[in-house]
C-alpha cells in the first residue's frame, strides 16, 4: 500500500493510493509484481512492516474496510483516488471495499486481468488489461470486458493486437469504453506499433510514465 501518481491509462497523472491485493494465478511472464502471487499464510505480517519495508517482498497484511481507511489516515495520505490492483484483485468480492470507499469520499479504480468476474460498486472505474494465453491457462471473461470502462492491452508485436481484436469481437459494444495500447517494457518497436495502431483506430496510447520518471 502506497501513495503515488497513477502512471498508466486514462487516470495518468492523478494522485492515487495503490492497494495491492495478494494472490495471482495468471502467471504473466513480464509481471513486475511477482511478489504478490503467493497466498502462503506464513507470509502474513503487520501493516507497519509491509508499508515501511525498504524493498518489495512476498509478505502481506490483512485488514478490513474500516482498518484500511484508518491506515490511509495514519499514513497521512491525501489522495482521494484508490487503485485496487494486485496480484489479481478480482479473486475477491470487492463490493464491500469499493462501496465503503466511495461512501467515504474516495473514487476507486480496479486493475484486473479479466480472468475473474468483476464484483464491485457500480461507481468503480474498471480497467481490464486482458491477459491472453498466460502460463496459468486462465481465459479472459467476456463479462469482465463488458464491465470494463477501460481496456488497456500490453503489446510487443502485431500478434498481441490480433489477439485483442479476437476478444473484442465478442464484446457487445465499445461505446463508452476507452481502448488503450501499452508498449511492453517501453520497447522501441512495440512503442512504434502502438502509436501507429492508436492513430489508425482512434485508440489511446498508454505509457508507463512512472517508469520514465522513476517513481513507484
Short mmCIF file of C-alpha atoms in Angstrom, two decimals:
data_model
loop_
_atom_site.label_atom_id
_atom_site.label_comp_id
_atom_site.label_asym_id
_atom_site.label_seq_id
_atom_site.Cartn_x
_atom_site.Cartn_y
_atom_site.Cartn_z
CA UNK A 1 0.00 0.00 0.00
CA UNK A 2 1.45 3.35 -1.01
CA UNK A 3 0.59 6.83 -2.27
CA UNK A 4 1.92 7.91 -5.65
CA UNK A 5 0.84 9.19 -9.08
CA UNK A 6 -1.14 6.90 -11.37
CA UNK A 7 1.21 6.29 -14.26
CA UNK A 8 -0.95 4.39 -16.76
CA UNK A 9 -4.21 4.62 -18.66
CA UNK A 10 -6.94 7.22 -18.51
CA UNK A 11 -6.07 8.39 -14.97
CA UNK A 12 -2.41 9.09 -15.76
CA UNK A 13 -1.15 11.91 -13.53
CA UNK A 14 -3.80 11.53 -10.82
CA UNK A 15 -2.54 11.29 -7.20
CA UNK A 16 -3.58 7.82 -6.04
CA UNK A 17 -3.37 5.36 -3.20
CA UNK A 18 -2.40 1.95 -4.55
CA UNK A 19 -3.69 -1.08 -2.68
CA UNK A 20 -2.12 -4.30 -3.96
CA UNK A 21 -4.12 -7.37 -3.04
CA UNK A 22 -2.20 -10.60 -2.55
CA UNK A 23 -2.63 -13.62 -4.78
CA UNK A 24 -2.50 -14.23 -8.53
CA UNK A 25 -2.64 -17.47 -10.57
CA UNK A 26 -2.47 -15.82 -14.02
CA UNK A 27 1.31 -16.11 -14.48
CA UNK A 28 2.25 -13.24 -16.79
CA UNK A 29 5.95 -13.73 -17.67
CA UNK A 30 6.73 -9.99 -17.70
CA UNK A 31 4.93 -9.26 -14.41
CA UNK A 32 6.79 -6.67 -12.32
CA UNK A 33 4.92 -7.57 -9.11
CA UNK A 34 5.59 -11.31 -8.82
CA UNK A 35 5.97 -10.84 -5.07
CA UNK A 36 2.15 -10.57 -4.94
CA UNK A 37 1.48 -14.03 -6.36
CA UNK A 38 1.75 -16.25 -3.27
CA UNK A 39 -1.00 -16.61 -0.65
CA UNK A 40 1.07 -18.58 1.86
CA UNK A 41 -0.21 -17.81 5.39
CA UNK A 42 3.38 -17.92 6.62
CA UNK A 43 3.97 -14.64 4.76
CA UNK A 44 1.39 -12.67 6.76
CA UNK A 45 2.89 -9.83 8.82
CA UNK A 46 1.81 -6.45 10.19
CA UNK A 47 0.64 -3.49 8.14
CA UNK A 48 3.51 -1.44 9.56
CA UNK A 49 6.06 -3.94 8.28
CA UNK A 50 4.58 -4.01 4.78
CA UNK A 51 4.06 -0.26 4.39
CA UNK A 52 7.52 0.64 5.68
CA UNK A 53 9.65 -2.11 4.16
CA UNK A 54 12.57 -0.68 2.14
CA UNK A 55 12.04 -3.07 -0.77
CA UNK A 56 9.27 -5.28 -2.11
CA UNK A 57 8.93 -8.86 -0.89
CA UNK A 58 6.22 -11.50 -0.57
CA UNK A 59 4.99 -10.52 2.89
CA UNK A 60 1.48 -9.08 3.17
CA UNK A 61 -1.00 -7.99 5.84
CA UNK A 62 -4.72 -8.46 6.36
CA UNK A 63 -7.35 -5.89 7.33
CA UNK A 64 -10.97 -4.92 6.74
CA UNK A 65 -12.51 -1.87 5.05
CA UNK A 66 -12.52 0.26 8.16
CA UNK A 67 -8.98 -0.76 9.04
CA UNK A 68 -7.75 0.14 5.57
CA UNK A 69 -9.25 3.62 5.75
CA UNK A 70 -7.68 4.07 9.18
CA UNK A 71 -4.31 3.18 7.67
CA UNK A 72 -4.81 5.83 4.98
CA UNK A 73 -5.34 8.40 7.72
CA UNK A 74 -2.46 7.11 9.84
CA UNK A 75 -0.11 7.39 6.86
CA UNK A 76 -1.31 10.91 6.08
CA UNK A 77 -2.45 10.08 2.56
CA UNK A 78 -4.21 12.97 0.84
CA UNK A 79 -5.04 11.31 -2.50
CA UNK A 80 -8.73 10.52 -2.93
CA UNK A 81 -8.38 8.07 -5.83
CA UNK A 82 -7.78 4.46 -4.77
CA UNK A 83 -6.35 1.98 -7.28
CA UNK A 84 -7.09 -1.63 -6.30
CA UNK A 85 -4.66 -3.89 -8.06
CA UNK A 86 -2.51 -6.93 -7.32
CA UNK A 87 -1.86 -9.65 -7.83
CA UNK A 88 -5.32 -10.27 -9.23
CA UNK A 89 -7.81 -8.22 -7.20
CA UNK A 90 -10.92 -9.78 -8.72
CA UNK A 91 -10.15 -13.06 -7.00
CA UNK A 92 -12.12 -11.31 -4.25
CA UNK A 93 -15.59 -9.81 -3.95
CA UNK A 94 -14.71 -6.12 -3.96
CA UNK A 95 -18.22 -4.76 -3.44
CA UNK A 96 -17.86 -4.12 0.31
CA UNK A 97 -14.50 -2.37 -0.08
CA UNK A 98 -15.35 -0.23 -3.10
CA UNK A 99 -18.74 0.81 -1.74
CA UNK A 100 -17.18 1.72 1.61
CA UNK A 101 -14.50 3.84 -0.06
CA UNK A 102 -16.99 5.69 -2.29
CA UNK A 103 -19.28 6.33 0.66
CA UNK A 104 -16.31 7.88 2.47
CA UNK A 105 -15.37 10.35 -0.25
CA UNK A 106 -12.98 8.31 -2.42
CA UNK A 107 -13.11 7.26 -6.05
CA UNK A 108 -12.00 3.74 -6.90
CA UNK A 109 -10.36 2.01 -9.82
CA UNK A 110 -9.75 -1.71 -10.25
CA UNK A 111 -6.94 -3.02 -12.44
CA UNK A 112 -7.66 -6.63 -13.41
CA UNK A 113 -6.56 -9.26 -15.91
CA UNK A 114 -10.17 -10.01 -16.80
CA UNK A 115 -9.88 -13.65 -15.76
CA UNK A 116 -12.37 -13.32 -12.89
CA UNK A 117 -15.87 -11.87 -12.62
CA UNK A 118 -15.65 -8.21 -11.58
CA UNK A 119 -17.62 -7.72 -8.37
CA UNK A 120 -17.53 -4.06 -7.33
CA UNK A 121 -19.55 -0.94 -6.68
CA UNK A 122 -21.24 0.46 -9.84
CA UNK A 123 -19.30 3.70 -9.31
CA UNK A 124 -15.93 1.93 -9.62
CA UNK A 125 -13.88 2.55 -12.75
CA UNK A 126 -12.75 -0.82 -14.07
CA UNK A 127 -9.58 -1.23 -16.10
CA UNK A 128 -9.27 -4.63 -17.74
CA UNK A 129 -5.83 -5.49 -19.05
CA UNK A 130 -6.69 -8.79 -20.75
CA UNK A 131 -4.05 -11.43 -20.16
CA UNK A 132 -4.27 -13.91 -23.04
CA UNK A 133 -2.57 -17.32 -23.16
CA UNK A 134 -0.65 -16.83 -19.94
CA UNK A 135 1.11 -19.60 -18.03
CA UNK A 136 -1.80 -20.03 -15.63
CA UNK A 137 -4.06 -21.09 -18.51
CA UNK A 138 -6.93 -18.84 -17.47
CA UNK A 139 -9.38 -17.42 -20.01
CA UNK A 140 -10.32 -13.76 -20.28
CA UNK A 141 -14.02 -13.47 -19.47
CA UNK A 142 -16.28 -11.57 -21.84
CA UNK A 143 -18.26 -10.47 -18.78
CA UNK A 144 -15.19 -8.71 -17.43
CA UNK A 145 -14.68 -6.92 -20.74
CA UNK A 146 -18.34 -5.89 -20.79
CA UNK A 147 -17.96 -4.34 -17.32
CA UNK A 148 -14.74 -2.53 -18.25
CA UNK A 149 -14.62 1.23 -18.53
CA UNK A 150 -11.13 0.90 -19.98
CA UNK A 151 -9.46 -1.94 -21.86
CA UNK A 152 -5.71 -1.48 -21.55
CA UNK A 153 -3.71 -4.01 -23.54
CA UNK A 154 0.06 -4.55 -23.25
CA UNK A 155 1.64 -5.25 -26.63
CA UNK A 156 5.04 -6.10 -28.07
CA UNK A 157 4.10 -7.25 -31.57
CA UNK A 158 1.24 -7.44 -34.07
CA UNK A 159 0.17 -10.81 -32.65
CA UNK A 160 -0.90 -9.12 -29.45
CA UNK A 161 -3.13 -6.68 -31.33
CA UNK A 162 -4.65 -9.56 -33.28
CA UNK A 163 -5.40 -11.35 -30.00
CA UNK A 164 -7.12 -8.24 -28.67
CA UNK A 165 -9.18 -7.93 -31.86
CA UNK A 166 -10.34 -11.53 -31.43
CA UNK A 167 -11.53 -10.75 -27.88
CA UNK A 168 -13.25 -7.51 -28.80
CA UNK A 169 -15.36 -9.24 -31.47
CA UNK A 170 -17.40 -10.81 -28.67
CA UNK A 171 -17.97 -7.57 -26.76
CA UNK A 172 -21.44 -6.20 -27.40
CA UNK A 173 -20.26 -2.60 -27.76
CA UNK A 174 -17.14 -0.49 -27.23
CA UNK A 175 -19.23 2.66 -26.84
CA UNK A 176 -18.15 4.47 -23.69
CA UNK A 177 -15.06 2.28 -23.28
CA UNK A 178 -11.52 3.63 -23.63
CA UNK A 179 -9.22 1.23 -25.50
CA UNK A 180 -5.53 1.77 -24.69
CA UNK A 181 -2.44 0.09 -26.07
CA UNK A 182 0.56 -0.08 -23.75
CA UNK A 183 4.02 -0.98 -25.09
CA UNK A 184 5.62 -3.71 -23.00
CA UNK A 185 8.81 -2.56 -21.25
CA UNK A 186 8.96 0.64 -23.32
CA UNK A 187 10.44 -1.31 -26.25
CA UNK A 188 11.06 0.91 -29.29
CA UNK A 189 9.40 -1.45 -31.78
CA UNK A 190 6.42 -2.00 -29.51
CA UNK A 191 6.01 1.73 -28.94
CA UNK A 192 6.10 2.47 -32.67
CA UNK A 193 3.49 -0.23 -33.33
CA UNK A 194 1.26 1.06 -30.54
CA UNK A 195 1.45 4.65 -31.79
CA UNK A 196 0.65 3.60 -35.37
CA UNK A 197 -2.31 1.46 -34.31
CA UNK A 198 -3.74 4.04 -31.90
CA UNK A 199 -3.73 6.71 -34.60
CA UNK A 200 -5.32 4.36 -37.16
CA UNK A 201 -8.10 3.27 -34.78
CA UNK A 202 -8.51 6.39 -32.66
CA UNK A 203 -7.46 4.45 -29.58
CA UNK A 204 -5.33 5.81 -26.75
CA UNK A 205 -1.63 5.28 -26.09
CA UNK A 206 -0.82 4.32 -22.50
CA UNK A 207 2.77 4.77 -21.38
CA UNK A 208 4.11 3.60 -18.03
CA UNK A 209 5.08 7.15 -17.12
CA UNK A 210 6.02 6.17 -13.56
CA UNK A 211 8.89 4.16 -15.01
CA UNK A 212 10.06 7.08 -17.15
CA UNK A 213 10.13 9.50 -14.21
CA UNK A 214 11.43 6.95 -11.70
CA UNK A 215 8.64 6.71 -9.14
CA UNK A 216 6.83 3.72 -7.63
#
